[in-house]
GROMACS .gro file of C-alpha atoms in nm:
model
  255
    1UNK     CA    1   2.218   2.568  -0.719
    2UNK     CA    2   1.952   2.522  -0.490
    3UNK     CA    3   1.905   2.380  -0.144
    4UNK     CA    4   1.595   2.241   0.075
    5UNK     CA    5   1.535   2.404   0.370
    6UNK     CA    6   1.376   2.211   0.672
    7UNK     CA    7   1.005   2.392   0.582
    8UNK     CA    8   0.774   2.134   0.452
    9UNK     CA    9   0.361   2.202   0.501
   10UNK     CA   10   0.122   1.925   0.418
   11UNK     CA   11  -0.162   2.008   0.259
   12UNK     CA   12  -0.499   1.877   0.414
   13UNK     CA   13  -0.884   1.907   0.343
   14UNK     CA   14  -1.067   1.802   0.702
   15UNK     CA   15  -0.786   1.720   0.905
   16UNK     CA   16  -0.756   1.441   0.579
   17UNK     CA   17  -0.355   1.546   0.443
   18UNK     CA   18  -0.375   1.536   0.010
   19UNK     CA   19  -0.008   1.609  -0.047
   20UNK     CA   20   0.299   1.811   0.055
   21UNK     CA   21   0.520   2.085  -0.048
   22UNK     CA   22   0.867   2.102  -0.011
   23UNK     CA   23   1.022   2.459  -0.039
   24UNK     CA   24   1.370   2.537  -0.138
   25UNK     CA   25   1.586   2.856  -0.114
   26UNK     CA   26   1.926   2.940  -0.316
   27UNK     CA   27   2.215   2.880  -0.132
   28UNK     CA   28   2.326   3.077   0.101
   29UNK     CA   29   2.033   3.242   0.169
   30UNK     CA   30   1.879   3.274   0.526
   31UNK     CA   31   1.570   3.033   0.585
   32UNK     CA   32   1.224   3.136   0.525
   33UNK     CA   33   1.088   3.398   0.780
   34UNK     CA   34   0.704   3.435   0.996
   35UNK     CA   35   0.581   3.597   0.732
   36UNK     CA   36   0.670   3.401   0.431
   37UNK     CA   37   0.593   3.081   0.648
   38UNK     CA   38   0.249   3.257   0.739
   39UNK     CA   39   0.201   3.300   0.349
   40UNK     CA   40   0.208   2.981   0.211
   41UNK     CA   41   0.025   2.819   0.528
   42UNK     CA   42  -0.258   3.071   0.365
   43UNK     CA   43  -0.298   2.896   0.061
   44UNK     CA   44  -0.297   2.542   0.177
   45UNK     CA   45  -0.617   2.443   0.174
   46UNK     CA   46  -0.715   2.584  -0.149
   47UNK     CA   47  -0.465   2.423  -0.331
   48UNK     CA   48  -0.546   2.087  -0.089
   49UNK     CA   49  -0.903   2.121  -0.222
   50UNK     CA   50  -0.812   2.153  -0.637
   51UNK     CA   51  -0.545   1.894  -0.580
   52UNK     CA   52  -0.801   1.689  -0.416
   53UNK     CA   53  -1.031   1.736  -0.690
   54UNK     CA   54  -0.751   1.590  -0.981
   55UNK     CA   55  -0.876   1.272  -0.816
   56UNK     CA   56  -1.235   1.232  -0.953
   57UNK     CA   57  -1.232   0.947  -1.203
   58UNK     CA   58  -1.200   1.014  -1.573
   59UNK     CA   59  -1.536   1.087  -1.750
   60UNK     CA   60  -1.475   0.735  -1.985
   61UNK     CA   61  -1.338   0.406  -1.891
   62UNK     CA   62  -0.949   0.390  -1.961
   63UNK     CA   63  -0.809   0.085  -2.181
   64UNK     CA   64  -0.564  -0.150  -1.953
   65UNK     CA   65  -0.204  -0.029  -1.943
   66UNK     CA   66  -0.005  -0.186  -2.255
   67UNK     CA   67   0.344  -0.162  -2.023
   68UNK     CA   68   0.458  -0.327  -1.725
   69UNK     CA   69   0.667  -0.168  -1.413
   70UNK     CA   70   0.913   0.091  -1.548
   71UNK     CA   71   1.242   0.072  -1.352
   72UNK     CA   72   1.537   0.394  -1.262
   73UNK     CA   73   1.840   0.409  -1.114
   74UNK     CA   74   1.978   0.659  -0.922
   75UNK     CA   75   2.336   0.694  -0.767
   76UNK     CA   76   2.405   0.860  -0.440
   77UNK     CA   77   2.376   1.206  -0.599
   78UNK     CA   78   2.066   1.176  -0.726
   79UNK     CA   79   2.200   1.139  -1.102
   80UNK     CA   80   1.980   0.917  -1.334
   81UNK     CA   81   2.209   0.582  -1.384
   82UNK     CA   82   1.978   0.363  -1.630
   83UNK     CA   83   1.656   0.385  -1.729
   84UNK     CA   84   1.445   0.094  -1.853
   85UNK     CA   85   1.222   0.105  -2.178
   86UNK     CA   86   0.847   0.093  -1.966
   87UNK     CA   87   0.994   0.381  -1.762
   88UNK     CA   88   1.024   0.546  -2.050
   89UNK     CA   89   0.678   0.487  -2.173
   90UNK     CA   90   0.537   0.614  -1.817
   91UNK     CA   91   0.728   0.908  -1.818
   92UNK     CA   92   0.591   1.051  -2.131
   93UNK     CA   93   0.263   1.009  -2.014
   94UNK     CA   94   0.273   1.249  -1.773
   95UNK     CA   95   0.183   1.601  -1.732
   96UNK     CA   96   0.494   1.911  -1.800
   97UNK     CA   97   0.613   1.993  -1.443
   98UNK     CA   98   0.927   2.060  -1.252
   99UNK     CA   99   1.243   1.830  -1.374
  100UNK     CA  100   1.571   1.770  -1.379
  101UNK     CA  101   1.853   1.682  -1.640
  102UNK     CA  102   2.026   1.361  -1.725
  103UNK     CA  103   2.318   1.240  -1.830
  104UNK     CA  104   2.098   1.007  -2.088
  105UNK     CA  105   1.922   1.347  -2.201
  106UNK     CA  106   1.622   1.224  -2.049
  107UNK     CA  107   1.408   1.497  -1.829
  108UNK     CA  108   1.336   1.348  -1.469
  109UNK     CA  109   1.063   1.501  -1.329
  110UNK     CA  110   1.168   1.621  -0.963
  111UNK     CA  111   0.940   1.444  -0.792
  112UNK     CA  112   1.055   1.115  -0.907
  113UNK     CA  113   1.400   1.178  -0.798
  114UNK     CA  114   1.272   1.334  -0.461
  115UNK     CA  115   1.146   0.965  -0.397
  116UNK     CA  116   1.461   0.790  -0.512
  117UNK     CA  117   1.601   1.042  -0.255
  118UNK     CA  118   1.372   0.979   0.025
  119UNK     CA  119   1.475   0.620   0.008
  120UNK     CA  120   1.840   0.723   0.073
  121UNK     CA  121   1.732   0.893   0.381
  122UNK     CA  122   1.538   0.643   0.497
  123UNK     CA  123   1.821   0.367   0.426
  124UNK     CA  124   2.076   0.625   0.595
  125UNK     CA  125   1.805   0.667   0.895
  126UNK     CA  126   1.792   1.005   0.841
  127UNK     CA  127   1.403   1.030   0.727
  128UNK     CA  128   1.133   0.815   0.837
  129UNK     CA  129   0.799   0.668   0.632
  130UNK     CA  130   0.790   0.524   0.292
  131UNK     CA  131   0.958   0.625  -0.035
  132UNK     CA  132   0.619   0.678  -0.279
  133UNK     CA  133   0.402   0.881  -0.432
  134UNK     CA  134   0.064   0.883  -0.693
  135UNK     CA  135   0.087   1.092  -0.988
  136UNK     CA  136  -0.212   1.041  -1.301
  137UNK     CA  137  -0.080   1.091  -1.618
  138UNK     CA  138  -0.250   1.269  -1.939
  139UNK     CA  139  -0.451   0.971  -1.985
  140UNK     CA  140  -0.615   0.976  -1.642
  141UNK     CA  141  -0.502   0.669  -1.550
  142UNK     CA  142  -0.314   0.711  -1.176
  143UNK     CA  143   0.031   0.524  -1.142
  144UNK     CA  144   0.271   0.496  -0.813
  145UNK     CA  145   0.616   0.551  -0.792
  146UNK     CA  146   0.783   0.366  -0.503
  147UNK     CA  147   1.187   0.371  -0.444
  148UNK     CA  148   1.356   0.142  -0.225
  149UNK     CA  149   1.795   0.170  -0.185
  150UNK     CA  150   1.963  -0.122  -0.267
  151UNK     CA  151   2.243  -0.326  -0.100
  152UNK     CA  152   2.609  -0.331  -0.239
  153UNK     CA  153   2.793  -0.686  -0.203
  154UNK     CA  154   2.937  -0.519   0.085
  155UNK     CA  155   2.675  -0.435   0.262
  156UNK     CA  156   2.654  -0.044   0.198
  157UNK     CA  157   2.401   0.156   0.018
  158UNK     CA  158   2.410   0.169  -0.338
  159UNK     CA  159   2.177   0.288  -0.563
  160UNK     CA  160   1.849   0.423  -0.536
  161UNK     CA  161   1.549   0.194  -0.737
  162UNK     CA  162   1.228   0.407  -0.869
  163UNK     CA  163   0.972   0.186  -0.980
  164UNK     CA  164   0.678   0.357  -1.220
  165UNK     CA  165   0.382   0.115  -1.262
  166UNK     CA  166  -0.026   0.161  -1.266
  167UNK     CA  167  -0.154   0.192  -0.963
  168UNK     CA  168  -0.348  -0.086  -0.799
  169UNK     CA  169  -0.727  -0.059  -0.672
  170UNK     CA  170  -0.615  -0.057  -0.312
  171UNK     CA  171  -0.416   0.280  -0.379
  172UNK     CA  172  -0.648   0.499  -0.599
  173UNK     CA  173  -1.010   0.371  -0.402
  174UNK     CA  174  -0.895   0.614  -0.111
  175UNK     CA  175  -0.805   0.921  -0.318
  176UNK     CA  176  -1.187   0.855  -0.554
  177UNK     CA  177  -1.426   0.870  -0.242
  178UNK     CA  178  -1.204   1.147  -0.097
  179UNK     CA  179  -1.260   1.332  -0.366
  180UNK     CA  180  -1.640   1.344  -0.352
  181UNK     CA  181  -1.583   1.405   0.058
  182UNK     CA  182  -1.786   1.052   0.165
  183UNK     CA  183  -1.782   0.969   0.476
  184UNK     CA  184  -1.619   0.652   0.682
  185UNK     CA  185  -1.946   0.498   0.668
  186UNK     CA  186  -2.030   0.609   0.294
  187UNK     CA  187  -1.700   0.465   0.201
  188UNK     CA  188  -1.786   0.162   0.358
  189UNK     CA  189  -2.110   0.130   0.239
  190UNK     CA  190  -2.029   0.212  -0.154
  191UNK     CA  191  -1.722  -0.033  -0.091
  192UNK     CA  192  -2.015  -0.273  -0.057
  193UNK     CA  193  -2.197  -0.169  -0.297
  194UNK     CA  194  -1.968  -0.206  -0.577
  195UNK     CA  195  -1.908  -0.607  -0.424
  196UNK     CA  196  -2.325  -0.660  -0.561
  197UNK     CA  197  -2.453  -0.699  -0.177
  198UNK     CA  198  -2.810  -0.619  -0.145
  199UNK     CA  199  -2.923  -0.340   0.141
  200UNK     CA  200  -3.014  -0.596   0.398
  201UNK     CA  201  -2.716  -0.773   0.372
  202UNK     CA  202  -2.506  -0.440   0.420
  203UNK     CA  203  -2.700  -0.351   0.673
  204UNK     CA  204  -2.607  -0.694   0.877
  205UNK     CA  205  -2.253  -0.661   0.801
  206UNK     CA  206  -2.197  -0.285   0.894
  207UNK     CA  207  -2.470  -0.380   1.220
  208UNK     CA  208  -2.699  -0.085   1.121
  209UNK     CA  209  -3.067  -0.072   1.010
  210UNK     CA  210  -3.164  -0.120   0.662
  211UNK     CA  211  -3.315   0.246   0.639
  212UNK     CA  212  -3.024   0.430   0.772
  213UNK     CA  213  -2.818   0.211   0.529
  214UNK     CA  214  -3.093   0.340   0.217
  215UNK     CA  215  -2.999   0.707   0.402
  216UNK     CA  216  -2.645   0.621   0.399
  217UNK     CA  217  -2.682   0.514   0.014
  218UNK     CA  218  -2.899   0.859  -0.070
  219UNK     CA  219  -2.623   1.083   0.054
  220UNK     CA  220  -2.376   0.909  -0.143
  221UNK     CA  221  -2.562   0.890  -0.483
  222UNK     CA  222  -2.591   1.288  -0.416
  223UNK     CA  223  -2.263   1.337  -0.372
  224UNK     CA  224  -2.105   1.181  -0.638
  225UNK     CA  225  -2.408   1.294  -0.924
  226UNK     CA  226  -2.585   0.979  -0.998
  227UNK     CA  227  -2.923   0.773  -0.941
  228UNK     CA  228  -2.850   0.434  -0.903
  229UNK     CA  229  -2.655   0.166  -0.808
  230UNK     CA  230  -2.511   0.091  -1.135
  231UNK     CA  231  -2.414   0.437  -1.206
  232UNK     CA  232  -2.244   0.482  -0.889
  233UNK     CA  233  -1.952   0.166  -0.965
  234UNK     CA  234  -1.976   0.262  -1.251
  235UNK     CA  235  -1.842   0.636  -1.240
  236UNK     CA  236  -1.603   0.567  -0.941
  237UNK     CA  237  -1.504   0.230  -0.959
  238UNK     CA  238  -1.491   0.151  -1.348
  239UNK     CA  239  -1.104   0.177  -1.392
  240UNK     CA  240  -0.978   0.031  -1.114
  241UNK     CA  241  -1.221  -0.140  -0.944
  242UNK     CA  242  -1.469  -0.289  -1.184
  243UNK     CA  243  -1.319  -0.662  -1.198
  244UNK     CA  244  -1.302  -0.717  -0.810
  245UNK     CA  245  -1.704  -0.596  -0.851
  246UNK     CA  246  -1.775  -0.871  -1.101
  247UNK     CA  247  -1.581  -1.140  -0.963
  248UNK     CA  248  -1.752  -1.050  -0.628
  249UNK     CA  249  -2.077  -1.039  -0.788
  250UNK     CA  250  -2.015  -1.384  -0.941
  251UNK     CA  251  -1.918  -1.516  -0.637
  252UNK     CA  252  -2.232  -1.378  -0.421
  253UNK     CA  253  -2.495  -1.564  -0.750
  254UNK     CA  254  -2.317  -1.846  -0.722
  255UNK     CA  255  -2.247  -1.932  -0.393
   0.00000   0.00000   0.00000
């Protein structure tokens, strides 16, 4: 049996935090000392920067996701109550890594009940934040797994909701241009980009010039590997982001 002790290190790239790790010790054991502690904060950046680096877009386009929101429940104890048949489906898409038993013979992978969890803490006001995480699956394709505790009649806590679904463009655009280490600005301006506005007109809305904007756009195409407009949505925004750029697009020729 094994316990969480209160050691938990973020791990950041540029003062920019990629993910956390939780450590545990067997019971009864004393808590981690200096040196251990001292240790791991070594190798936090390095394993920020290859964990930051899982978020580069996959090399081909992905096909839309053929299932909706998968839904678990978990019961005080973190035990696996039901499972629904698109939870399934998500669940074996994802990489082998650290899980946990069920009583449905169904391997949870820790990190899934760690959120179901985290919304018990937060219900019970003993954590603060938001119950979710991203994970991408063997496919490439990123989903997010959000947990919420639900309300009995009564009015106490009872169980823990997981949903599993694909991850919308508004959570995976961050993680892409952090990946390739752009800038506020080149963020900004390849969030532009990929909406079909010309250089003067980014120039105007960002309040810049339209050569430090064609700078701005250099540095960016260098960055990520490509020569052109075109290539650039393309490689970062094709999965996810594609549709807002051609509804945009239609919308700017038509206007």
């Amino acid at each position: 049996m094994s316990s969480p002790t209160d050691e938990e290190l973020r791990y950041g790239v540029q003062g920019r935090p990629q993910g956390h790790i939780s450590l545990f010790r067997a019971e009864g054991r004393a808590a981690f000392d200096d040196a251990e502690t001292q240790l791991i904060a070594s190798v936090i950046t390095p394993l920020a920067k290859q964990l930051r680096s899982f978020a580069e877009p996959a090399p081909q386009p992905l096909p839309d996701a053929p299932h909706g929101p998968g839904l678990l429940l978990f019961d005080p104890s973190g035990a696996l109550l039901s499972v629904n048949d698109d939870a399934l489906v998500h669940l074996d898409t994802l990489p082998e890594g650290p899980a946990v038993p069920s009583p449905q013979g169904i391997r949870v992978p820790a990190w899934v009940q760690a959120t179901a969890m985290k919304a018990r803490a937060v219900a019970q006001e003993r954590d603060r934040g938001q119950a979710r995480a991203r994970v991408r699956n063997r496919a490439g394709r990123w989903l997010v797994c959000h947990a919420s505790c639900l309300r009995e009649a009564g009015g106490g806590l009872g169980a823990s909701a997981v949903v599993i679904e694909p991850a919308k463009t508004s959570e995976i655009v961050p993680l892409i241009v952090d990946a390739y280490e752009l800038t506020d600005r080149e963020t900004e301006v390849t969030q532009y980009i990929a909406r079909g506005l010309p250089t003067g007109e980014i120039a105007g809305r960002l309040h810049l010039s339209p050569h430090t904007v064609r700078d701005h756009i250099k540095a960016v195409f260098e960055k990520v590997g490509v020569s052109s407009r075109g290539e650039l949505v393309g490689k970062l925004f094709t999965e996810y982001y594609a549709p807002l750029a051609e509804k945009n697009m239609t919308r700017v020729h038509t206007d």
